[in-house]
Amino acid sequence: MSAESERAERLTELRQKFGRKPLAPGEETIPHSPREAQPKFRGLDSGHRACQGCGEALAARLVMESAGPDVMIANATGCLEVFTTPWPQSAWRVPWVHSLFENAAAVASGMEAAMKAQGKNTKVLAFGGDGGTYDIGFQALSGMLERYHNVLYVCYDNEAYMNTGIQRSSSTPHSATTTTSPAGKERMGKRHLKKDLLSIIAAHHIPYAASASVAFPADLQRKVRYAMGIDGPTFLVIHSPCPLGWKHASALTIQVARRAVECGLFPLVEIERGALTNVMPIRDVRPVTDYLSIQGRFSHLMDTEDTRAEEERAHLQALADYNIQVFSLQGDGEDPVDTGGSAAVGRSGHAARRA
Amino acid sequence: MVSMTRGAYAKPGTSLDFKTGNWRSTEMPAHIHAKAPCHAACPAGEDQQAWFAKLQEGHAEAAWAELVRANPLPAITGRVCPHPCEGACNRAALDGALAIHNVERWLGDEAIRNGWDYPVAAPRANAPEVGIVGAGPAGISAAYHCLRHGLRATIYEASPEAGGLLRAAIPQTRLPRAPLDAELSRVLALPGITLNLRTRLGRDVSLEELRHNHPAVLLAPGCQASTAWSVDGAVPADLREGLHMLKDFVDHGALPEAERVVVHGGGNTAMDLCRLLKRSGSKQVTLITASGLPGPDTDPSDEINVVPRELEEALEEGIEIIDHATINRLIMKGSRVTGVEIMSLRKLPGRDGRSHRIGFEGTERVVAVDMVIPCIGERVEPQGLSGLVERGYLRPSDRFGRLNEGELFALGDARGDRGTVAAAIGDGALAASAVARHLAGEADPVVDDRPEMPNAGLNLTYYDHLPRAEAPKLSVEERTFDTEIEGDIGRVAAMAEAERCLSCGNCLACDNCWTFCPDNAVIKTVELALDGSHYLFDLDYCKGCGLCAHECPTGFIQMLPNANGATEGAV
Ligand SMILES: Cc1cc2nc3c(=O)[nH]c(=O)nc-3n(C[C@H](O)[C@H](O)[C@H](O)COP(=O)(O)OP(=O)(O)OC[C@H]3O[C@@H](n4cnc5c(N)ncnc54)[C@H](O)[C@@H]3O)c2cc1C
Ligand SMILES: Cc1ncc(C[n+]2csc(CCOP(=O)(O)OP(=O)(O)O)c2C)c(N)n1
Ligand code: SF4
Ligand code: SF4
Ligand code: SF4
Ligand SMILES: [Mg+2]
């Protein structure tokens, strides 16, 4: 088949699925409410039960806007699954399957194989929390990547098992307090380091793996679109603050996420076939304390009397500096795609920059 | 059980059935259009944020039309206004205030070049006709605003030409004749305005006649009478008062010759005169002013009352300024002055609660001079205004300029508490609005008491660094008596400058709230929402997290105490 006729066929398929039926003579159009007339696809809609200011709900909606509507989802157990689908309701507007906590990637692999067998092009997405990805679902994910399924796996990284009450995961950052790594006399929060998952994923030599943040939605959505265009396994990890588990005001979700990037603790990088191909440069690098001090999960580190706190702050600063060095995050000069330029807004959504 | 169809949208079975809006406990988001600080600071009442918004959309004519809703003379104010708006601009703390006056001037000049029509309709033939005395900026603005309210206006002007001090005193290096003539004649040619030149109140027409012929009379005669100046009774024989000297120069280019000159005063007349004298060859020109130079230690109310750019240029040109000082004594040789004794002083609070200027003994020093020129202000010429002038001015009783005499108003410099072109223009708008409401049998217009949007209310994360555009300027050597010193900023820089506006307090349609709400409770519309934005809050689903308010760059979203069950229209 020529590329041309393949495209035409695909368009017809999409029109049948999503297109509006032509009106019969005299037939009236149904008036749309402003919500129905939103100029973007909202694959995840209102009425879900996420907490106020939930970063994960926001991240999932942003992913759906860029990925949908021709997708289907396998969703691991976790907050996202629970708050979007309290029986008998669903906040999803695409086919959606709940897997187990540990096997979203395996279920997605099967869905993809089924699509393939039926000769369909619907893209399969797999969603999991950090617990479901860094920890319990990891071997299923590794298998999916190794078998080269055409699936975009998105990990919503809120750095703990939030749905069961804030237990530490291998993604929880060093020194953060959780219910299973409490700060106290014995320890200053989690003793171990945040797992460098992206490097492990990259070692699978897949076409594309990247990190993104809810604080930079345009960058996030560009990464989703890029991954959607790849025929093969792709992976995205999205830093998604959890006001409840991180103990910050619900209004600060974006500010917290932004500072994680600006201090270097959560680098935004893109890796293709194992090679680092792009990073978001940091315009003005912030000290890690700017990030730590606005979250209750690090409040023990702000104790100026406690020398252990000082040591841990220095440790986290060293980890951030390490990221900045290893990924060359320090920008030189102003760049429209650095942390400052990416945030810039202008009238009617256009970036405020001279042509 | 409910059956679900694919894509069953907002039907039972989807989460839209579940109204998370009832989770809001204490706060809800609301659109609040606070005043931009530039607008609050503008004596002419312009809303710079509003016209910059039009420019950001690329519509220069619409921007001008928005501007002239308040100020019909932007080509003039863009050149001479001390622009308090720029002093208030929230961008100052970021990377420099907006170059508001340069863009205002460019818009004014564009309107003249392209012949854009003023957005006013001709009044009805039988519309009430307001009488106006004086065709300075106050009188002309009042006439223009009468048209905006559907009234007619007749101006009585003593001089053979309109313009007041704009024409009589402000030098061409700051306000060239071409834009002045063009802009004034465009306004005065609007249908509904009648201009009677060479008609002086008190000589050619009386106040009684005017009050008989017009339902309301607006007095805008400016200040024409010089105040007497002498130091301890000594008056040099060749003493000439500054404004007259300046008017003479503007009329026929004559300036006296003197090696060393001292100018006494702290306003535009003093400053303009100093610079002209220096340019015409005086070796040493010293300004002695009781006010202070702008600086961190100077109380703004005690600051020298001139356009900031003029002060800067005067210093460039080598004018010496002795601030916080006064002339204590003249040293005379016969009836000629040969020196002045200067003494330091300060404005200090006195026991009566008012500020007084206190001279400090022991700070006296003598400076040798050939000429002293007082520029200490003028007062209202009482001719034709008998009984209305009180301690030198008309002193109205309210912000609209109302004198306690029925529909009689005082505007501009004649009020005694004004002193800029922009304030005169603002007075014209205020008086016309009050007259229009009165004639329609309505109460005075309400005061816009919305709060200002402070810098701290913005989220500056979302504004990229953009340096302020600079307009070209003649170097000191290139400056003459008639070429304009500050140049045109030009279209490209004007449009780029508009991009810098932060849109303080008003939505700029950046989509942040729409993008960031985790609950899709911000709905974007094509039509304008009632509050002038393009966004609605769907309070059926808003959980009140406050995220949108925090990430709104402009402060247009604020969290208010939660209203129970309130929803914003049908969504
Ligand atoms: C040298 C100088 C420089 C200045 N520079 C600046 C500047 O850079 N920026 C700024 O904002 N302001 C400046 N000012 C101040 C500004 O010019 C005045 O505040 C402004 O012109 C006041 O406007 P007005 O309409 O109240 O009065 P005027 O401009 O004085 O106009 C009054 C008009 O009324 C007419 N008139 C007076 N009496 C009668 C009568 N009895 N019958 C009929 N007509 C009458 C006069 O002929 C005149 O045309 C300057 C002033 C001077 C003197
Ligand atoms: C095998 C198994 N063990 C434990 C659980 C209980 N459980 C449900 S969700 C969850 C944690 C989810 O954490 P994460 O994947 O990080 O998602 P989050 O809720 O933080 O978004 C756990 C432990 C389970 N459902 N299945
Ligand atoms: S940034 Fe714009 S709206 Fe804000 S004060 Fe300056 S000119 Fe006015
Ligand atoms: S972000 Fe959404 S849920 Fe939160 S306060 Fe704003 S509208 Fe409400
Ligand atoms: S966030 Fe942007 S679009 Fe939303 S109200 Fe504020 S300025 Fe307007
Ligand atoms: Mg988690």
PDB file of N, CA and C in Angstrom, chain A residues 64-119:
ATOM      1  N   MET A  64      -3.597  12.658  28.127  1.00  0.00           N
ATOM      2  CA  MET A  64      -4.749  12.283  27.298  1.00  0.00           C
ATOM      3  C   MET A  64      -5.031  13.316  26.212  1.00  0.00           C
ATOM      4  N   GLU A  65      -4.862  14.593  26.554  1.00  0.00           N
ATOM      5  CA  GLU A  65      -5.110  15.641  25.552  1.00  0.00           C
ATOM      6  C   GLU A  65      -4.250  15.432  24.316  1.00  0.00           C
ATOM      7  N   SER A  66      -3.001  15.037  24.545  1.00  0.00           N
ATOM      8  CA  SER A  66      -2.090  14.907  23.410  1.00  0.00           C
ATOM      9  C   SER A  66      -2.145  13.529  22.774  1.00  0.00           C
ATOM     10  N   ALA A  67      -2.547  12.520  23.535  1.00  0.00           N
ATOM     11  CA  ALA A  67      -2.514  11.156  23.003  1.00  0.00           C
ATOM     12  C   ALA A  67      -3.831  10.793  22.320  1.00  0.00           C
ATOM     13  N   GLY A  68      -4.966  11.208  22.924  1.00  0.00           N
ATOM     14  CA  GLY A  68      -6.277  10.738  22.495  1.00  0.00           C
ATOM     15  C   GLY A  68      -6.711  11.338  21.184  1.00  0.00           C
ATOM     16  N   PRO A  69      -7.881  10.962  20.671  1.00  0.00           N
ATOM     17  CA  PRO A  69      -8.819   9.999  21.273  1.00  0.00           C
ATOM     18  C   PRO A  69      -8.599   8.537  20.850  1.00  0.00           C
ATOM     19  N   ASP A  70      -7.762   8.288  19.855  1.00  0.00           N
ATOM     20  CA  ASP A  70      -7.694   6.907  19.367  1.00  0.00           C
ATOM     21  C   ASP A  70      -6.680   6.082  20.160  1.00  0.00           C
ATOM     22  N   VAL A  71      -6.973   5.895  21.450  1.00  0.00           N
ATOM     23  CA  VAL A  71      -6.069   5.128  22.309  1.00  0.00           C
ATOM     24  C   VAL A  71      -6.892   4.231  23.218  1.00  0.00           C
ATOM     25  N   MET A  72      -6.248   3.220  23.786  1.00  0.00           N
ATOM     26  CA  MET A  72      -6.854   2.488  24.900  1.00  0.00           C
ATOM     27  C   MET A  72      -5.794   2.286  25.968  1.00  0.00           C
ATOM     28  N   ILE A  73      -6.303   2.122  27.203  1.00  0.00           N
ATOM     29  CA  ILE A  73      -5.402   2.224  28.345  1.00  0.00           C
ATOM     30  C   ILE A  73      -5.460   0.982  29.214  1.00  0.00           C
ATOM     31  N   ALA A  74      -4.275   0.554  29.658  1.00  0.00           N
ATOM     32  CA  ALA A  74      -4.196  -0.411  30.759  1.00  0.00           C
ATOM     33  C   ALA A  74      -3.663   0.346  31.962  1.00  0.00           C
ATOM     34  N   ASN A  75      -4.405   0.336  33.047  1.00  0.00           N
ATOM     35  CA  ASN A  75      -4.056   1.181  34.196  1.00  0.00           C
ATOM     36  C   ASN A  75      -3.803   0.321  35.432  1.00  0.00           C
ATOM     37  N   ALA A  76      -2.585   0.424  35.996  1.00  0.00           N
ATOM     38  CA  ALA A  76      -2.262  -0.342  37.200  1.00  0.00           C
ATOM     39  C   ALA A  76      -3.037   0.194  38.392  1.00  0.00           C
ATOM     40  N   THR A  77      -3.197  -0.630  39.406  1.00  0.00           N
ATOM     41  CA  THR A  77      -3.824  -0.198  40.658  1.00  0.00           C
ATOM     42  C   THR A  77      -3.023   0.958  41.248  1.00  0.00           C
ATOM     43  N   GLY A  78      -3.719   1.890  41.829  1.00  0.00           N
ATOM     44  CA  GLY A  78      -3.071   3.058  42.424  1.00  0.00           C
ATOM     45  C   GLY A  78      -4.066   4.197  42.433  1.00  0.00           C
ATOM     46  N   CYS A  79      -3.639   5.346  42.894  1.00  0.00           N
ATOM     47  CA  CYS A  79      -4.557   6.489  43.002  1.00  0.00           C
ATOM     48  C   CYS A  79      -5.280   6.762  41.700  1.00  0.00           C
ATOM     49  N   LEU A  80      -4.538   6.831  40.595  1.00  0.00           N
ATOM     50  CA  LEU A  80      -5.144   7.217  39.314  1.00  0.00           C
ATOM     51  C   LEU A  80      -6.294   6.275  38.966  1.00  0.00           C
ATOM     52  N   GLU A  81      -6.050   5.012  39.151  1.00  0.00           N
ATOM     53  CA  GLU A  81      -7.094   4.019  38.853  1.00  0.00           C
ATOM     54  C   GLU A  81      -8.282   4.206  39.795  1.00  0.00           C
ATOM     55  N   VAL A  82      -7.995   4.380  41.079  1.00  0.00           N
ATOM     56  CA  VAL A  82      -9.065   4.449  42.070  1.00  0.00           C
ATOM     57  C   VAL A  82      -9.893   5.725  41.918  1.00  0.00           C
ATOM     58  N   PHE A  83      -9.203   6.866  41.761  1.00  0.00           N
ATOM     59  CA  PHE A  83     -10.018   8.105  41.774  1.00  0.00           C
ATOM     60  C   PHE A  83     -10.753   8.364  40.457  1.00  0.00           C
ATOM     61  N   THR A  84     -10.396   7.644  39.404  1.00  0.00           N
ATOM     62  CA  THR A  84     -11.100   7.884  38.132  1.00  0.00           C
ATOM     63  C   THR A  84     -12.257   6.927  37.902  1.00  0.00           C
ATOM     64  N   THR A  85     -12.290   5.816  38.644  1.00  0.00           N
ATOM     65  CA  THR A  85     -13.298   4.802  38.306  1.00  0.00           C
ATOM     66  C   THR A  85     -14.011   4.221  39.510  1.00  0.00           C
ATOM     67  N   PRO A  86     -14.647   5.048  40.342  1.00  0.00           N
ATOM     68  CA  PRO A  86     -15.465   4.463  41.413  1.00  0.00           C
ATOM     69  C   PRO A  86     -16.748   3.895  40.772  1.00  0.00           C
ATOM     70  N   TRP A  87     -16.982   2.624  40.915  1.00  0.00           N
ATOM     71  CA  TRP A  87     -18.117   1.962  40.264  1.00  0.00           C
ATOM     72  C   TRP A  87     -19.419   2.655  40.604  1.00  0.00           C
ATOM     73  N   PRO A  88     -20.326   2.914  39.719  1.00  0.00           N
ATOM     74  CA  PRO A  88     -20.327   2.513  38.301  1.00  0.00           C
ATOM     75  C   PRO A  88     -19.884   3.643  37.367  1.00  0.00           C
ATOM     76  N   GLN A  89     -19.139   4.580  37.864  1.00  0.00           N
ATOM     77  CA  GLN A  89     -18.802   5.726  37.026  1.00  0.00           C
ATOM     78  C   GLN A  89     -17.370   5.645  36.519  1.00  0.00           C
ATOM     79  N   SER A  90     -17.121   6.373  35.414  1.00  0.00           N
ATOM     80  CA  SER A  90     -15.758   6.463  34.903  1.00  0.00           C
ATOM     81  C   SER A  90     -15.499   7.880  34.429  1.00  0.00           C
ATOM     82  N   ALA A  91     -14.306   8.384  34.704  1.00  0.00           N
ATOM     83  CA  ALA A  91     -13.926   9.717  34.225  1.00  0.00           C
ATOM     84  C   ALA A  91     -13.227   9.629  32.875  1.00  0.00           C
ATOM     85  N   TRP A  92     -13.016   8.391  32.374  1.00  0.00           N
ATOM     86  CA  TRP A  92     -12.292   8.222  31.112  1.00  0.00           C
ATOM     87  C   TRP A  92     -13.248   8.289  29.931  1.00  0.00           C
ATOM     88  N   ARG A  93     -12.761   8.827  28.857  1.00  0.00           N
ATOM     89  CA  ARG A  93     -13.587   8.874  27.651  1.00  0.00           C
ATOM     90  C   ARG A  93     -12.965   8.035  26.532  1.00  0.00           C
ATOM     91  N   VAL A  94     -12.159   7.063  26.921  1.00  0.00           N
ATOM     92  CA  VAL A  94     -11.566   6.119  25.969  1.00  0.00           C
ATOM     93  C   VAL A  94     -11.665   4.735  26.616  1.00  0.00           C
ATOM     94  N   PRO A  95     -11.514   3.668  25.829  1.00  0.00           N
ATOM     95  CA  PRO A  95     -11.514   2.318  26.425  1.00  0.00           C
ATOM     96  C   PRO A  95     -10.401   2.213  27.455  1.00  0.00           C
ATOM     97  N   TRP A  96     -10.738   1.632  28.590  1.00  0.00           N
ATOM     98  CA  TRP A  96      -9.819   1.672  29.732  1.00  0.00           C
ATOM     99  C   TRP A  96      -9.936   0.364  30.500  1.00  0.00           C
ATOM    100  N   VAL A  97      -8.815  -0.269  30.782  1.00  0.00           N
ATOM    101  CA  VAL A  97      -8.812  -1.559  31.466  1.00  0.00           C
ATOM    102  C   VAL A  97      -8.014  -1.434  32.752  1.00  0.00           C
ATOM    103  N   HIS A  98      -8.573  -1.941  33.832  1.00  0.00           N
ATOM    104  CA  HIS A  98      -7.827  -1.946  35.083  1.00  0.00           C
ATOM    105  C   HIS A  98      -7.052  -3.262  35.184  1.00  0.00           C
ATOM    106  N   SER A  99      -5.747  -3.146  35.259  1.00  0.00           N
ATOM    107  CA  SER A  99      -4.933  -4.354  35.445  1.00  0.00           C
ATOM    108  C   SER A  99      -4.779  -4.592  36.940  1.00  0.00           C
ATOM    109  N   LEU A 100      -3.786  -5.384  37.325  1.00  0.00           N
ATOM    110  CA  LEU A 100      -3.441  -5.485  38.737  1.00  0.00           C
ATOM    111  C   LEU A 100      -2.412  -4.408  39.061  1.00  0.00           C
ATOM    112  N   PHE A 101      -1.963  -4.388  40.291  1.00  0.00           N
ATOM    113  CA  PHE A 101      -0.947  -3.426  40.703  1.00  0.00           C
ATOM    114  C   PHE A 101       0.348  -3.678  39.922  1.00  0.00           C
ATOM    115  N   GLU A 102       0.624  -4.970  39.646  1.00  0.00           N
ATOM    116  CA  GLU A 102       1.954  -5.341  39.179  1.00  0.00           C
ATOM    117  C   GLU A 102       2.059  -5.610  37.681  1.00  0.00           C
ATOM    118  N   ASN A 103       0.926  -5.560  36.935  1.00  0.00           N
ATOM    119  CA  ASN A 103       1.048  -6.087  35.585  1.00  0.00           C
ATOM    120  C   ASN A 103       0.486  -5.206  34.477  1.00  0.00           C
ATOM    121  N   ALA A 104       0.470  -3.896  34.669  1.00  0.00           N
ATOM    122  CA  ALA A 104      -0.083  -3.013  33.641  1.00  0.00           C
ATOM    123  C   ALA A 104       0.646  -3.232  32.308  1.00  0.00           C
ATOM    124  N   ALA A 105       1.972  -3.387  32.351  1.00  0.00           N
ATOM    125  CA  ALA A 105       2.742  -3.531  31.117  1.00  0.00           C
ATOM    126  C   ALA A 105       2.386  -4.846  30.417  1.00  0.00           C
ATOM    127  N   ALA A 106       2.146  -5.899  31.211  1.00  0.00           N
ATOM    128  CA  ALA A 106       1.798  -7.189  30.618  1.00  0.00           C
ATOM    129  C   ALA A 106       0.421  -7.126  29.968  1.00  0.00           C
ATOM    130  N   VAL A 107      -0.538  -6.476  30.668  1.00  0.00           N
ATOM    131  CA  VAL A 107      -1.883  -6.353  30.119  1.00  0.00           C
ATOM    132  C   VAL A 107      -1.832  -5.518  28.839  1.00  0.00           C
ATOM    133  N   ALA A 108      -1.047  -4.441  28.886  1.00  0.00           N
ATOM    134  CA  ALA A 108      -0.922  -3.585  27.700  1.00  0.00           C
ATOM    135  C   ALA A 108      -0.308  -4.371  26.544  1.00  0.00           C
ATOM    136  N   SER A 109       0.656  -5.215  26.841  1.00  0.00           N
ATOM    137  CA  SER A 109       1.281  -6.022  25.796  1.00  0.00           C
ATOM    138  C   SER A 109       0.224  -6.871  25.097  1.00  0.00           C
ATOM    139  N   GLY A 110      -0.653  -7.475  25.896  1.00  0.00           N
ATOM    140  CA  GLY A 110      -1.702  -8.314  25.328  1.00  0.00           C
ATOM    141  C   GLY A 110      -2.676  -7.508  24.493  1.00  0.00           C
ATOM    142  N   MET A 111      -3.033  -6.323  24.991  1.00  0.00           N
ATOM    143  CA  MET A 111      -3.970  -5.468  24.242  1.00  0.00           C
ATOM    144  C   MET A 111      -3.356  -5.080  22.905  1.00  0.00           C
ATOM    145  N   GLU A 112      -2.062  -4.779  22.945  1.00  0.00           N
ATOM    146  CA  GLU A 112      -1.406  -4.371  21.709  1.00  0.00           C
ATOM    147  C   GLU A 112      -1.384  -5.524  20.708  1.00  0.00           C
ATOM    148  N   ALA A 113      -1.093  -6.739  21.217  1.00  0.00           N
ATOM    149  CA  ALA A 113      -1.057  -7.907  20.335  1.00  0.00           C
ATOM    150  C   ALA A 113      -2.433  -8.144  19.708  1.00  0.00           C
ATOM    151  N   ALA A 114      -3.491  -7.925  20.531  1.00  0.00           N
ATOM    152  CA  ALA A 114      -4.851  -8.121  20.027  1.00  0.00           C
ATOM    153  C   ALA A 114      -5.186  -7.116  18.928  1.00  0.00           C
ATOM    154  N   MET A 115      -4.779  -5.877  19.147  1.00  0.00           N
ATOM    155  CA  MET A 115      -5.010  -4.844  18.128  1.00  0.00           C
ATOM    156  C   MET A 115      -4.326  -5.237  16.827  1.00  0.00           C
ATOM    157  N   LYS A 116      -3.107  -5.696  16.996  1.00  0.00           N
ATOM    158  CA  LYS A 116      -2.309  -6.063  15.836  1.00  0.00           C
ATOM    159  C   LYS A 116      -2.990  -7.191  15.068  1.00  0.00           C
ATOM    160  N   ALA A 117      -3.456  -8.197  15.833  1.00  0.00           N
ATOM    161  CA  ALA A 117      -4.099  -9.356  15.216  1.00  0.00           C
ATOM    162  C   ALA A 117      -5.338  -8.933  14.432  1.00  0.00           C
ATOM    163  N   GLN A 118      -6.038  -7.909  14.957  1.00  0.00           N
ATOM    164  CA  GLN A 118      -7.247  -7.432  14.265  1.00  0.00           C
ATOM    165  C   GLN A 118      -6.935  -6.419  13.185  1.00  0.00           C
ATOM    166  N   GLY A 119      -5.663  -6.094  13.006  1.00  0.00           N
ATOM    167  CA  GLY A 119      -5.274  -5.127  11.965  1.00  0.00           C
ATOM    168  C   GLY A 119      -5.685  -3.710  12.305  1.00  0.00           C
TER     169      GLY A 119
END
